[in-house]
GROMACS .gro file of N, CA and C in nm:
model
  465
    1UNK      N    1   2.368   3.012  -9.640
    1UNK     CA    2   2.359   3.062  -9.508
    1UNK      C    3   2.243   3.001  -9.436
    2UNK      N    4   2.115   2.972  -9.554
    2UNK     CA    5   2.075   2.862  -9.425
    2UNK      C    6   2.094   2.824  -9.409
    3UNK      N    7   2.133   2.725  -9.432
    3UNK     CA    8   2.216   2.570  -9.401
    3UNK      C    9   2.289   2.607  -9.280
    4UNK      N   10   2.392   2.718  -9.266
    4UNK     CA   11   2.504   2.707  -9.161
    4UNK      C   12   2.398   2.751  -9.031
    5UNK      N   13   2.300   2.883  -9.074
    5UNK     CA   14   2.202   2.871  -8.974
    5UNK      C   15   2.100   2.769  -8.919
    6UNK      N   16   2.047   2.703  -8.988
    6UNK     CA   17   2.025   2.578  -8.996
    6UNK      C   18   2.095   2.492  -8.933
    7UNK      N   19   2.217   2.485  -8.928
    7UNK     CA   20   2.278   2.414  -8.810
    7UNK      C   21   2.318   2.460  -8.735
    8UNK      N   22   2.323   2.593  -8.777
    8UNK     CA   23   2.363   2.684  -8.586
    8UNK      C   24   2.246   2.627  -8.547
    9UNK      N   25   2.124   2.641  -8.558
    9UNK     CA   26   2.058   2.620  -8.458
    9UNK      C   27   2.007   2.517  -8.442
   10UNK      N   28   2.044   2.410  -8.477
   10UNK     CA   29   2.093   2.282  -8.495
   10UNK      C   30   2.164   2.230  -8.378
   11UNK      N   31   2.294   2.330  -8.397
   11UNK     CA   32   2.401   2.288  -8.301
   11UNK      C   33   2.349   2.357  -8.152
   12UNK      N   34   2.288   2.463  -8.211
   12UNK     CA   35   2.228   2.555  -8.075
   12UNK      C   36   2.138   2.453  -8.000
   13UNK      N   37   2.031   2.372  -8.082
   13UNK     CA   38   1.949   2.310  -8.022
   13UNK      C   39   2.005   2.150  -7.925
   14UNK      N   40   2.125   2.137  -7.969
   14UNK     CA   41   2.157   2.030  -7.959
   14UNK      C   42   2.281   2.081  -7.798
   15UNK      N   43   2.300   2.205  -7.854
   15UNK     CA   44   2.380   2.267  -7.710
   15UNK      C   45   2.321   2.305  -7.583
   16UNK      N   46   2.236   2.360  -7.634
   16UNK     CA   47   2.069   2.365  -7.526
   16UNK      C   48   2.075   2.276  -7.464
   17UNK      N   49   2.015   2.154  -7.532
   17UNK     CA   50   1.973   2.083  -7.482
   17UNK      C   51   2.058   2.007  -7.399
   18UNK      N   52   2.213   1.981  -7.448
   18UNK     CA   53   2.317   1.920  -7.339
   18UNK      C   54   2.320   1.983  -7.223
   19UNK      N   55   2.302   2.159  -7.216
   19UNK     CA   56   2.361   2.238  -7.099
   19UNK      C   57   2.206   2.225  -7.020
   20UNK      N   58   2.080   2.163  -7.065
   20UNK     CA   59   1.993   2.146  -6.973
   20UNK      C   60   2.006   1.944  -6.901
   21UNK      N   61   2.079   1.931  -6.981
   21UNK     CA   62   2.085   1.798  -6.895
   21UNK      C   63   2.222   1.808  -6.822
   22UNK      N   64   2.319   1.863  -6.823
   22UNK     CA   65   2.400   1.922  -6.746
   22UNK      C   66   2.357   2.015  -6.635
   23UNK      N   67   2.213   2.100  -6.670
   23UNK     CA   68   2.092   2.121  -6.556
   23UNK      C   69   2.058   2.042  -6.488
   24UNK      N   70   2.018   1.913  -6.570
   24UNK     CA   71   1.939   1.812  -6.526
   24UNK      C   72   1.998   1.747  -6.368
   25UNK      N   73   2.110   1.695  -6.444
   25UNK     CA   74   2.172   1.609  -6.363
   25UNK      C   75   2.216   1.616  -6.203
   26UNK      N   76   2.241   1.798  -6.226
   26UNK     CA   77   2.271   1.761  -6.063
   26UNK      C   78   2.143   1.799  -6.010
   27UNK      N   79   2.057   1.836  -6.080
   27UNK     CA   80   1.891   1.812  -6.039
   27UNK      C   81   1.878   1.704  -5.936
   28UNK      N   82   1.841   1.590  -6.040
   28UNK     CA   83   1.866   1.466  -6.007
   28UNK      C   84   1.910   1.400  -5.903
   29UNK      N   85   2.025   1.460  -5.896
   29UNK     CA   86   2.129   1.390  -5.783
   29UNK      C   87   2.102   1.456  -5.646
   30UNK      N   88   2.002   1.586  -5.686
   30UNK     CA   89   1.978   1.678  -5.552
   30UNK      C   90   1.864   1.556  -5.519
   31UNK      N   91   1.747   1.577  -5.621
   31UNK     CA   92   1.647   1.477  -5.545
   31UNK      C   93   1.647   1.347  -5.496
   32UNK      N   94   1.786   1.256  -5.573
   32UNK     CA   95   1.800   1.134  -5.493
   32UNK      C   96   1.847   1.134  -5.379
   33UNK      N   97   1.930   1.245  -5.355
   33UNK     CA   98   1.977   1.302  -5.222
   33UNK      C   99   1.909   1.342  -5.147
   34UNK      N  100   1.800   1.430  -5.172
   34UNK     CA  101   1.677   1.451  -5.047
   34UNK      C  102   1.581   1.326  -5.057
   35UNK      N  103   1.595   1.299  -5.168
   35UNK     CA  104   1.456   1.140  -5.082
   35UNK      C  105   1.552   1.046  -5.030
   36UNK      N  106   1.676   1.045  -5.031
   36UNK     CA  107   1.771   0.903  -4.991
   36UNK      C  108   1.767   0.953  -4.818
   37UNK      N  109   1.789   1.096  -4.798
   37UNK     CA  110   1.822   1.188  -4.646
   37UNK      C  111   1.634   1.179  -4.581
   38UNK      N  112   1.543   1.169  -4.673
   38UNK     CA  113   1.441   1.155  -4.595
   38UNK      C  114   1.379   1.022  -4.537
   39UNK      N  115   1.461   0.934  -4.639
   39UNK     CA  116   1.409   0.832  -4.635
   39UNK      C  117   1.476   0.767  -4.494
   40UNK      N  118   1.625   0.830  -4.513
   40UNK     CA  119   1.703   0.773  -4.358
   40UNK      C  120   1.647   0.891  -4.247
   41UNK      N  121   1.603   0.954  -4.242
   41UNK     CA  122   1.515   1.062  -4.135
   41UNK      C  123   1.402   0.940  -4.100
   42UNK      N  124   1.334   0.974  -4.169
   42UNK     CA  125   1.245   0.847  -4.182
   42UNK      C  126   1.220   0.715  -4.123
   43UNK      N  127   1.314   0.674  -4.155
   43UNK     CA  128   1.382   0.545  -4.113
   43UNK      C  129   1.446   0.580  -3.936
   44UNK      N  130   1.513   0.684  -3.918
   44UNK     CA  131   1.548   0.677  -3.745
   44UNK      C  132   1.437   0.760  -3.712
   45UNK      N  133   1.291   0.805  -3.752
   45UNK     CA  134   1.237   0.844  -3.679
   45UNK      C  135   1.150   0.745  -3.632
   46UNK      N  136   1.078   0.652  -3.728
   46UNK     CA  137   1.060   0.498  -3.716
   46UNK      C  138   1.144   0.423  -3.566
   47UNK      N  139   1.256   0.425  -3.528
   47UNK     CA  140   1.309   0.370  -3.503
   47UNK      C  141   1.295   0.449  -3.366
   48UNK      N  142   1.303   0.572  -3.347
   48UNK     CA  143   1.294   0.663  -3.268
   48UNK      C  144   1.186   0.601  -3.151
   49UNK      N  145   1.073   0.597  -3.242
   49UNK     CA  146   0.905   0.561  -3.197
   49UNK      C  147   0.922   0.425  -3.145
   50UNK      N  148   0.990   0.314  -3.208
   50UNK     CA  149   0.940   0.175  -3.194
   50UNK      C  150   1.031   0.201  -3.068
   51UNK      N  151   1.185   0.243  -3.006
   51UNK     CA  152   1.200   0.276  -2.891
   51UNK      C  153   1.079   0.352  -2.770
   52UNK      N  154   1.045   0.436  -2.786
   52UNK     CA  155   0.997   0.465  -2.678
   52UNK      C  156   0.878   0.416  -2.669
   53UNK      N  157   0.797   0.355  -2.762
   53UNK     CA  158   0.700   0.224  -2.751
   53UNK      C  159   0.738   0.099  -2.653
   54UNK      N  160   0.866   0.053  -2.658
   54UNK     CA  161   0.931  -0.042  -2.612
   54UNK      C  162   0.962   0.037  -2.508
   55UNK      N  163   1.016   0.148  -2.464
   55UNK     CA  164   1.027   0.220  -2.344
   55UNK      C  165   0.904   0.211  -2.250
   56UNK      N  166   0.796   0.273  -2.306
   56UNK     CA  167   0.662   0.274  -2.255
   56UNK      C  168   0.593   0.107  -2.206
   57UNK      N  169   0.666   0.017  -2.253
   57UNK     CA  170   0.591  -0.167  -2.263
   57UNK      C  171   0.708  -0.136  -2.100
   58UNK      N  172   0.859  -0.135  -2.100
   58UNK     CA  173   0.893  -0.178  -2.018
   58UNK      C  174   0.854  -0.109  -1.877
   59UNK      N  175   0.810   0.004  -1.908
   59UNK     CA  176   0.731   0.134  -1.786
   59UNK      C  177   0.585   0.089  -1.751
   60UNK      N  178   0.511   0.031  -1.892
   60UNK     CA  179   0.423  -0.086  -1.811
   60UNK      C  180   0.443  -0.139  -1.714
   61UNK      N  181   0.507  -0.263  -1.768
   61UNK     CA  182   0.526  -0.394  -1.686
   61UNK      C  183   0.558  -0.376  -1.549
   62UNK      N  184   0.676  -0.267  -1.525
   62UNK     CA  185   0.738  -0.267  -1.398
   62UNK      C  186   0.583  -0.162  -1.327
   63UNK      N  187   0.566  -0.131  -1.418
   63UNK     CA  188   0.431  -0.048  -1.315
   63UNK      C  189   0.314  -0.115  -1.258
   64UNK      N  190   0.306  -0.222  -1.327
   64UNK     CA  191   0.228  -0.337  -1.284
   64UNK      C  192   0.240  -0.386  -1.158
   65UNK      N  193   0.395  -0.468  -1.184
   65UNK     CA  194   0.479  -0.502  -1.086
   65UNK      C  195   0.426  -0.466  -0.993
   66UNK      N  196   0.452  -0.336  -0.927
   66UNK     CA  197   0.444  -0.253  -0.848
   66UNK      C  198   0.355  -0.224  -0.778
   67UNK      N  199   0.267  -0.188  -0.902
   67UNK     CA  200   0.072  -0.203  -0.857
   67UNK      C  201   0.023  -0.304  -0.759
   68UNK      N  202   0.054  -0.431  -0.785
   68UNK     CA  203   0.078  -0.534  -0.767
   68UNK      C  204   0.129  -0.552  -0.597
   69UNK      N  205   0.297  -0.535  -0.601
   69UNK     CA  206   0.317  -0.562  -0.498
   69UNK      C  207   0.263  -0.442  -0.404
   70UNK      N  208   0.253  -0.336  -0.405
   70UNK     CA  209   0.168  -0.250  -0.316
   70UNK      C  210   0.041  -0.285  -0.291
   71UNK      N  211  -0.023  -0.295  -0.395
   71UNK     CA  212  -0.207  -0.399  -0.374
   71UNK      C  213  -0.208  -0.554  -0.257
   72UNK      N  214  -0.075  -0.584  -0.270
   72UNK     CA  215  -0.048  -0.766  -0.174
   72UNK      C  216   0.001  -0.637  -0.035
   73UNK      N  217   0.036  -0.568  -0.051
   73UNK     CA  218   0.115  -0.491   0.082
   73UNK      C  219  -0.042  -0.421   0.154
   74UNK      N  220  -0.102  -0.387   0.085
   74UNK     CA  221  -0.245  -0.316   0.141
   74UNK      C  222  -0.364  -0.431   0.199
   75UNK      N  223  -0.340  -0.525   0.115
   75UNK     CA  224  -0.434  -0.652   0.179
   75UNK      C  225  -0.368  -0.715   0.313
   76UNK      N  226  -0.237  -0.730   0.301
   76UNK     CA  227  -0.175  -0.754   0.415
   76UNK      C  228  -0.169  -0.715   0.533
   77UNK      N  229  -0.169  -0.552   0.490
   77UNK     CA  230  -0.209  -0.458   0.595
   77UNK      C  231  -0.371  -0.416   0.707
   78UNK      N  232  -0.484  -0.461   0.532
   78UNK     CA  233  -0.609  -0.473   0.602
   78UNK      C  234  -0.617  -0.608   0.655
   79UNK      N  235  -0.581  -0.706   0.676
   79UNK     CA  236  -0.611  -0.787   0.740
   79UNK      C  237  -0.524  -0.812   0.855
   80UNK      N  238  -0.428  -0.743   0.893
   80UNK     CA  239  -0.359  -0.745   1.046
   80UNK      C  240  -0.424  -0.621   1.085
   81UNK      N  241  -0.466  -0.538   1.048
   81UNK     CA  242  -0.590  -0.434   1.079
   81UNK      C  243  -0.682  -0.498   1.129
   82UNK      N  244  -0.727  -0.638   1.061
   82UNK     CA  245  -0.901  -0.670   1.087
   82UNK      C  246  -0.838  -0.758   1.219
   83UNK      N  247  -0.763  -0.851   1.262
   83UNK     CA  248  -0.658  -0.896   1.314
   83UNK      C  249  -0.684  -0.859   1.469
   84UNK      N  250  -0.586  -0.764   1.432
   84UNK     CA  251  -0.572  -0.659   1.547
   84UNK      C  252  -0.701  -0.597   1.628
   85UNK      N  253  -0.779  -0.569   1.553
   85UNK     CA  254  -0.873  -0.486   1.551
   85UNK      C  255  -1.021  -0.575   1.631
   86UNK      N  256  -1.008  -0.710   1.598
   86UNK     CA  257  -1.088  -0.831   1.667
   86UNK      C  258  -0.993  -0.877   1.801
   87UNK      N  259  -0.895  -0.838   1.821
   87UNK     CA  260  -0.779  -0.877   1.948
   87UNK      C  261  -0.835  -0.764   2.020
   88UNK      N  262  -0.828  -0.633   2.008
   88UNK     CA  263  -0.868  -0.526   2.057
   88UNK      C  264  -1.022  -0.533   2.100
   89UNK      N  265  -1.109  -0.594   2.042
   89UNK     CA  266  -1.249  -0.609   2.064
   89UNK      C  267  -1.259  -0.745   2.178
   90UNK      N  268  -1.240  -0.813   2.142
   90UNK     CA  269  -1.188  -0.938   2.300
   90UNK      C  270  -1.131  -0.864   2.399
   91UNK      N  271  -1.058  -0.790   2.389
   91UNK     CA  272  -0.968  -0.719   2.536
   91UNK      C  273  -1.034  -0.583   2.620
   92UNK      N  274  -1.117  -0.564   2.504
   92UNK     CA  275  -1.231  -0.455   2.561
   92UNK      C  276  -1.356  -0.563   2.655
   93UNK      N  277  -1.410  -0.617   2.578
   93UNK     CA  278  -1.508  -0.755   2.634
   93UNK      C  279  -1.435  -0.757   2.793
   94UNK      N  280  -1.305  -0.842   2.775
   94UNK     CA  281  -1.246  -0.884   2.888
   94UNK      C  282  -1.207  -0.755   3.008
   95UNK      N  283  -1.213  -0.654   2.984
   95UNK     CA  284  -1.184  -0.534   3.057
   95UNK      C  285  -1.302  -0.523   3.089
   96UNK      N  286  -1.384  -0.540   3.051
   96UNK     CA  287  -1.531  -0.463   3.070
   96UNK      C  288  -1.596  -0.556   3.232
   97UNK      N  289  -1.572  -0.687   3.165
   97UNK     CA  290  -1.585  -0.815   3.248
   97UNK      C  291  -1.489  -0.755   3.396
   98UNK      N  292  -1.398  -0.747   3.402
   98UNK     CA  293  -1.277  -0.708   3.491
   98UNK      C  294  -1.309  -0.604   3.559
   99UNK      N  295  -1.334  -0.502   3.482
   99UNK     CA  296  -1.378  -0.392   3.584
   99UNK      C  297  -1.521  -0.410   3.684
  100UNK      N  298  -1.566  -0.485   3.622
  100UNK     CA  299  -1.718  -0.538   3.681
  100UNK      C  300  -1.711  -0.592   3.833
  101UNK      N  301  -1.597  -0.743   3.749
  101UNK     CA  302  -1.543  -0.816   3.906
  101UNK      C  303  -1.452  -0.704   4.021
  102UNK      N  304  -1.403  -0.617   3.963
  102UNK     CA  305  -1.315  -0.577   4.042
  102UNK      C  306  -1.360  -0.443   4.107
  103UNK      N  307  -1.515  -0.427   4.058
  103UNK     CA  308  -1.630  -0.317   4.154
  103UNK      C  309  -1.695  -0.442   4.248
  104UNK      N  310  -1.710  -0.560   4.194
  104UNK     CA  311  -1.773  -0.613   4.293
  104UNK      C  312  -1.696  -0.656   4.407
  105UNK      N  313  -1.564  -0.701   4.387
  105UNK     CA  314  -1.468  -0.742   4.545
  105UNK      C  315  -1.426  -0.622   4.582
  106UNK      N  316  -1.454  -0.468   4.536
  106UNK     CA  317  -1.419  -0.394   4.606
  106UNK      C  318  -1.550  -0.324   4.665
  107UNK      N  319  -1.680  -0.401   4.660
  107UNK     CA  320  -1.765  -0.341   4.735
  107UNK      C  321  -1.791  -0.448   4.867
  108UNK      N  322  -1.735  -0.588   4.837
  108UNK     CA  323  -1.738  -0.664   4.894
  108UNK      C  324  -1.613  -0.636   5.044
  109UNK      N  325  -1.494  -0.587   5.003
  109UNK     CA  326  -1.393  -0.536   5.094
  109UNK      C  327  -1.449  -0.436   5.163
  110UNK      N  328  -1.525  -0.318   5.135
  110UNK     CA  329  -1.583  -0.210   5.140
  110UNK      C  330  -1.679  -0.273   5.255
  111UNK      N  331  -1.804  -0.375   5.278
  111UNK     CA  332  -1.840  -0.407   5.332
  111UNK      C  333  -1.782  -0.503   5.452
  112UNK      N  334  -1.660  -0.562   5.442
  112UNK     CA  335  -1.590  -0.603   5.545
  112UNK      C  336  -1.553  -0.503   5.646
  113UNK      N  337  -1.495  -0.410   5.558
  113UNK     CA  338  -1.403  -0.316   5.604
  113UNK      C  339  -1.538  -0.247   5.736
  114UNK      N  340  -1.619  -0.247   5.689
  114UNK     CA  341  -1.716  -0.159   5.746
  114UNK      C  342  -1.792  -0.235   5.859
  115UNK      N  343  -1.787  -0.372   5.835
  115UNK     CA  344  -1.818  -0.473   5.974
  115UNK      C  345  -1.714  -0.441   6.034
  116UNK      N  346  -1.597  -0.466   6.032
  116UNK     CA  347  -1.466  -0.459   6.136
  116UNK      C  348  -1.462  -0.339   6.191
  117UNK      N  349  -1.491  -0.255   6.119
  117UNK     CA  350  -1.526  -0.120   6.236
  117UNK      C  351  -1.584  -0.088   6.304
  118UNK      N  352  -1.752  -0.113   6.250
  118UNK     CA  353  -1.803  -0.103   6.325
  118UNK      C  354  -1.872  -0.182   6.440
  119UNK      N  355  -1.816  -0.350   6.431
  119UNK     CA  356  -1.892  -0.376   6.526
  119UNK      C  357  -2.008  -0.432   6.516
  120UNK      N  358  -2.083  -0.402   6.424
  120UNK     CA  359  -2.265  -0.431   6.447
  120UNK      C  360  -2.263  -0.535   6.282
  121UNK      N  361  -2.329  -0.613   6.330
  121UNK     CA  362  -2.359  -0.717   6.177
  121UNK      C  363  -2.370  -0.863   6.270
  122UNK      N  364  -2.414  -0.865   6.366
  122UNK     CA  365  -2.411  -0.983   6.450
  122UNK      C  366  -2.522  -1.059   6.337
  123UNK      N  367  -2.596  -1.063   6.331
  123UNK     CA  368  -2.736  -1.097   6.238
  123UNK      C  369  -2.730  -1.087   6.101
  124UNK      N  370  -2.712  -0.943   6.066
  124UNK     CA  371  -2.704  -0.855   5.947
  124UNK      C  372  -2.617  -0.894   5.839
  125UNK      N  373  -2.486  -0.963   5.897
  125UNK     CA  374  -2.415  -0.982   5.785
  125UNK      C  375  -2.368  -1.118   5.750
  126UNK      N  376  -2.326  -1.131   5.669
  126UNK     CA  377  -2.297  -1.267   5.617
  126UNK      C  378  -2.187  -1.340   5.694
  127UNK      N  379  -2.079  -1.213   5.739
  127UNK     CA  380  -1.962  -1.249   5.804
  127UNK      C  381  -1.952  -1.227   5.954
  128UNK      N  382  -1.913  -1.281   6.056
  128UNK     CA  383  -1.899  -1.212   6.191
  128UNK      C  384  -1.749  -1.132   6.266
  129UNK      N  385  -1.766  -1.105   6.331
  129UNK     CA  386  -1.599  -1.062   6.395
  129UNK      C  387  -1.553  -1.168   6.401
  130UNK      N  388  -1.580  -1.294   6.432
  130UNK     CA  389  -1.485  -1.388   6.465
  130UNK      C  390  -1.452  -1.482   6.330
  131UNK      N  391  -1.538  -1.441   6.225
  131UNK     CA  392  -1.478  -1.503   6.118
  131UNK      C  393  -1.464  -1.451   5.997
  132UNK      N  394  -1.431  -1.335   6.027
  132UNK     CA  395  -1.356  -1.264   5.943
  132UNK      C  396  -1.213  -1.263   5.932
  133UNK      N  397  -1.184  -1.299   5.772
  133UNK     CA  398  -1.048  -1.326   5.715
  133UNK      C  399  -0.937  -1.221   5.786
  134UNK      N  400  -1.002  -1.096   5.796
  134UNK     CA  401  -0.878  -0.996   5.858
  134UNK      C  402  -0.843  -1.020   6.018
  135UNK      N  403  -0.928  -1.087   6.041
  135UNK     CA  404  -0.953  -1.108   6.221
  135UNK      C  405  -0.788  -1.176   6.239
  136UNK      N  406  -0.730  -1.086   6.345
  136UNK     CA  407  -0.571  -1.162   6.354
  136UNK      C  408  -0.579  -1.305   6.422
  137UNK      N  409  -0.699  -1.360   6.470
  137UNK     CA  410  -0.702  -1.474   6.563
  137UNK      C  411  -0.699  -1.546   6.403
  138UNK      N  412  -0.762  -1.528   6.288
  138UNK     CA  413  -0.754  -1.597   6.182
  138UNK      C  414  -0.661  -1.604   6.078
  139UNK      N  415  -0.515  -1.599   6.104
  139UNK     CA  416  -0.386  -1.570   6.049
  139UNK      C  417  -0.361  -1.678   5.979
  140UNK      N  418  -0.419  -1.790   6.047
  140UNK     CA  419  -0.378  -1.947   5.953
  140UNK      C  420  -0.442  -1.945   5.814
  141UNK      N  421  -0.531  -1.859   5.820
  141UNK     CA  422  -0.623  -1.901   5.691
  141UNK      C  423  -0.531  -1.850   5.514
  142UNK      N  424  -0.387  -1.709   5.589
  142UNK     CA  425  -0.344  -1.680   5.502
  142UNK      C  426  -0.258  -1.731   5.443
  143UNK      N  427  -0.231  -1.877   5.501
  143UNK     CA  428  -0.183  -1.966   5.381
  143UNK      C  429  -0.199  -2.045   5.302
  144UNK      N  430  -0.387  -1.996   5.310
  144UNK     CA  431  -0.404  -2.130   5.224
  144UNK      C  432  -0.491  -2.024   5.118
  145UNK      N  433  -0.517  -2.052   4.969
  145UNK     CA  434  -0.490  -2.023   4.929
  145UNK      C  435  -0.698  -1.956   4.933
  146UNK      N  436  -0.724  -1.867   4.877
  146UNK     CA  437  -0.877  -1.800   4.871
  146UNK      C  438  -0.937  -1.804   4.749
  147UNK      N  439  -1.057  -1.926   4.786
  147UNK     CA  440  -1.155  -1.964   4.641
  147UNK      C  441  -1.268  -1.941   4.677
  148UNK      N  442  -1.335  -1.890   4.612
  148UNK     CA  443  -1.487  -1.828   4.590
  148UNK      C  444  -1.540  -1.901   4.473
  149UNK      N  445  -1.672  -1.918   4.466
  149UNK     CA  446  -1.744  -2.000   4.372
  149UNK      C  447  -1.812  -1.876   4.307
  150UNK      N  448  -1.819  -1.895   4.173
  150UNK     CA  449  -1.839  -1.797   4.044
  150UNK      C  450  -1.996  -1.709   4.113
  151UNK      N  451  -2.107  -1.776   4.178
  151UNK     CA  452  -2.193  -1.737   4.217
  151UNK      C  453  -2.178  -1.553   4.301
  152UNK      N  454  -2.056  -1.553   4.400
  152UNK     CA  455  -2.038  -1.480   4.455
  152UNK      C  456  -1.993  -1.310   4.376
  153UNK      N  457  -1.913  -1.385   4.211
  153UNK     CA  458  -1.877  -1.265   4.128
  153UNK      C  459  -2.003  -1.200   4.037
  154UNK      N  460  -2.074  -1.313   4.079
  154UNK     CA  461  -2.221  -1.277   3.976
  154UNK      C  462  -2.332  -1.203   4.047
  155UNK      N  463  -2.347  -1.092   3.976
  155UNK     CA  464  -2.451  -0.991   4.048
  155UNK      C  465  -2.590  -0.930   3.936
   0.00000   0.00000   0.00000
């Protein structure tokens, strides 16, 4: 009876041990299965990243771009600003000039106006009744054309 016990547990040990590698195995096959499923997780999450890396390069570039052509659009802009802005400074100059001349021939009319009325400037004035431009005896003179020498605009 030892003997048969002896190999019962023999056979026991040897049955054991099959029904733990019959454990084993789909052990095994679980863990090549979760590292094979992590490894492809893995692998498209990798893949995931190197996309939106490459997403982010092409969101660069065009942002550059952009930077870019808005930065050429702003220089363009300050300098028809500076442009403009020196056109506007000449036309003020020239207005300034203009309004000047055009107080002085209207103080100059102002003083005609004021011989022809009144009469008196025989001496006094530069101009007389009889030769004054408005004088109707002097009608010829309005076709020819009226030049003054720069001296007269200068005060």
């Amino acid at each position: 009876m030892a003997s048969s016990s002896g190999n019962s547990s023999i056979s026991t040990k040897f049955h054991s041990s099959g029904s733990e590698e019959d454990l084993q195995l789909p052990m095994d096959q679980r863990k090549r299965k979760r590292k094979q499923s992590n490894c492809e997780s893995a692998r498209r999450s990798r893949m995931r990243k190197q996309k939106h890396f490459d997403d982010l390069n092409v969101q660069v570039e065009r942002l550059t771009k952009e930077n870019s052509e808005i930065l050429n659009r702003v220089n363009l802009t300050t300098q028809h600003y500076v442009n403009v802005e020196a056109e506007n400074c000449i036309l003020r100059a020239q207005m300034g000039e203009l309004s000047q001349r055009l107080q002085s021939l209207n103080a100059i009319i102002s003083l005609i106006n004021t011989t022809t009325t009144t009469g008196i400037c025989q001496n006094d004035c530069f101009l007389t009744i009889a030769d004054n431009f408005m004088n109707p005896m002097n009608m010829h003179y309005l076709n020819q054309p009226i030049v003054a020498s720069a001296e007269v605009f200068q005060w």
